[in-house]
Amino acid sequence: MSFCDDFRGICRADVPLADLTWYRLGGPARWVVEPREPAELAAVVARCRRDGLPWRVLGRGANVLVRDEGFDGVVVRLVAPAFEAVEIAGDRVRAGAGADFPRLIRTAIAAGLGGLEALAGVPGTLGGLVRMNAGGRHGCLGDFVREACVLEADGTMRTRSADQIGFGYRSTDLAGCVVLEAAMKLAPADPAAALARHRDIWNEKHASQPPVSQRSAGCIFKNRDGVPAGRLLDEAGLKGARAGGAEISPRHANFIVAGPGATARDVLELIALARDRVWNASGVELELEIEVW
Ligand code: EPU
């Protein structure tokens, strides 16, 4: 039996991943599965493990570069209603991993809860943001998450406290896990004031980063020991460097934007060039912030 026969109705074969990522680059996934509820997700992951099939969870694809050859495995998307529910009680917000994060910020603000606006302009699903502890200058998701329900690497479902998630700088201890939902503690806030802060932070990002209309995956490299990768890349003279249809943004050197005709290979070429030049210029080994599939 093929993989799709076992998951009829929720599985598709040879699905172009470019349509599912911000970069809009790269080849197809062998299979894309959209489970309807957590038990079905657990069955999909168990099947992948049993058969040794590589698998990944894809949110909005805002931090992912898919290679031109595509991904020869199973891509799981948590887009069913069971994974997108949002519940607010007092100062707690509990939301499914598939919930759209920018929308969640606004829902919380409308309910008189502030905090998440610190992450204004960060795209993606809640699950993706938890997994990588996304954030920026004004804070990261781990500042708010109190616990998360997770499908563990051993196939069990468990609630992890923030400590057990292990939030670090753009990292967590959730490798091999799937986030199912997360509970956040926010602070009562005047919606108008929180919206104003949201707008200010969004404007600040907009002024220093390429416009959202340009295809990118956000920052390519992690900052190192408080040294911004963007500055190192800039000082190494990389702004405006090109490979095929891809360019290191002249606005912010830690962004590689994809123009017309760009391929994933072009982006990978610029990543290699950038690493090389920064290593030669400053002896720093840059670490990827994005995921390459
Ligand atoms: N800088 C340069 N040249 C550049 C870019 C930056 O000299 O081309 C300098 C800036 O002048 C500033 C410093 O580097 O002094 C830091 O730059 P910035 O304020 O733009 O912040 P960042 O550290 O580059 C981080 C996050 C971003 C987030 C912003 C704003 C990382 C890798 N990046 O960028 O997150 O949007 O703060 O909050 O932590 C992402 O995660 O994808 C991302 C873009």
Short mmCIF file of N, CA and C in Angstrom, two decimals, residues 16 66 100 125-126 163 172 186 192 198 210 216 230 236 251 266 276 288:
data_model
loop_
_atom_site.label_atom_id
_atom_site.label_comp_id
_atom_site.label_asym_id
_atom_site.label_seq_id
_atom_site.Cartn_x
_atom_site.Cartn_y
_atom_site.Cartn_z
N PRO A 16 3.57 20.87 -5.38
CA PRO A 16 4.58 21.94 -5.46
C PRO A 16 4.64 22.71 -4.14
N VAL A 66 12.98 25.75 0.26
CA VAL A 66 12.88 24.39 -0.30
C VAL A 66 13.83 24.30 -1.49
N ASP A 100 -2.99 31.37 12.65
CA ASP A 100 -2.18 32.38 11.97
C ASP A 100 -1.70 33.40 13.00
N THR A 125 2.67 30.55 11.50
CA THR A 125 1.67 29.95 12.38
C THR A 125 2.24 29.91 13.80
N LEU A 126 1.35 29.81 14.76
CA LEU A 126 1.79 29.76 16.16
C LEU A 126 2.78 28.61 16.38
N ASP A 163 9.74 25.69 30.78
CA ASP A 163 11.09 25.18 31.07
C ASP A 163 11.42 23.95 30.24
N THR A 172 14.63 25.94 20.51
CA THR A 172 13.92 25.25 21.58
C THR A 172 14.46 23.82 21.62
N LEU A 186 -0.79 36.68 28.81
CA LEU A 186 -0.61 38.06 28.33
C LEU A 186 -1.00 39.03 29.44
N ALA A 192 -6.36 50.33 22.09
CA ALA A 192 -5.84 51.41 21.24
C ALA A 192 -4.33 51.57 21.45
N HIS A 198 1.81 48.19 18.18
CA HIS A 198 1.91 47.26 17.06
C HIS A 198 2.33 48.02 15.79
N PRO A 210 13.61 44.75 3.95
CA PRO A 210 12.95 44.83 2.64
C PRO A 210 11.44 44.73 2.78
N SER A 216 11.17 36.60 0.52
CA SER A 216 12.34 36.26 1.34
C SER A 216 11.90 35.26 2.40
N GLY A 230 23.55 40.81 10.31
CA GLY A 230 23.33 41.83 9.27
C GLY A 230 24.49 42.81 9.18
N ALA A 236 31.10 43.22 5.28
CA ALA A 236 31.85 42.40 4.31
C ALA A 236 31.50 42.79 2.87
N ARG A 251 18.87 46.80 1.41
CA ARG A 251 18.27 47.47 2.58
C ARG A 251 18.78 46.85 3.88
N ASP A 266 20.10 29.64 -6.57
CA ASP A 266 20.65 31.00 -6.52
C ASP A 266 20.78 31.46 -5.07
N ASP A 276 31.35 32.57 3.36
CA ASP A 276 32.76 32.65 2.99
C ASP A 276 33.34 34.02 3.27
N LEU A 288 22.89 29.22 10.00
CA LEU A 288 21.60 29.50 9.35
C LEU A 288 20.50 29.71 10.39
#
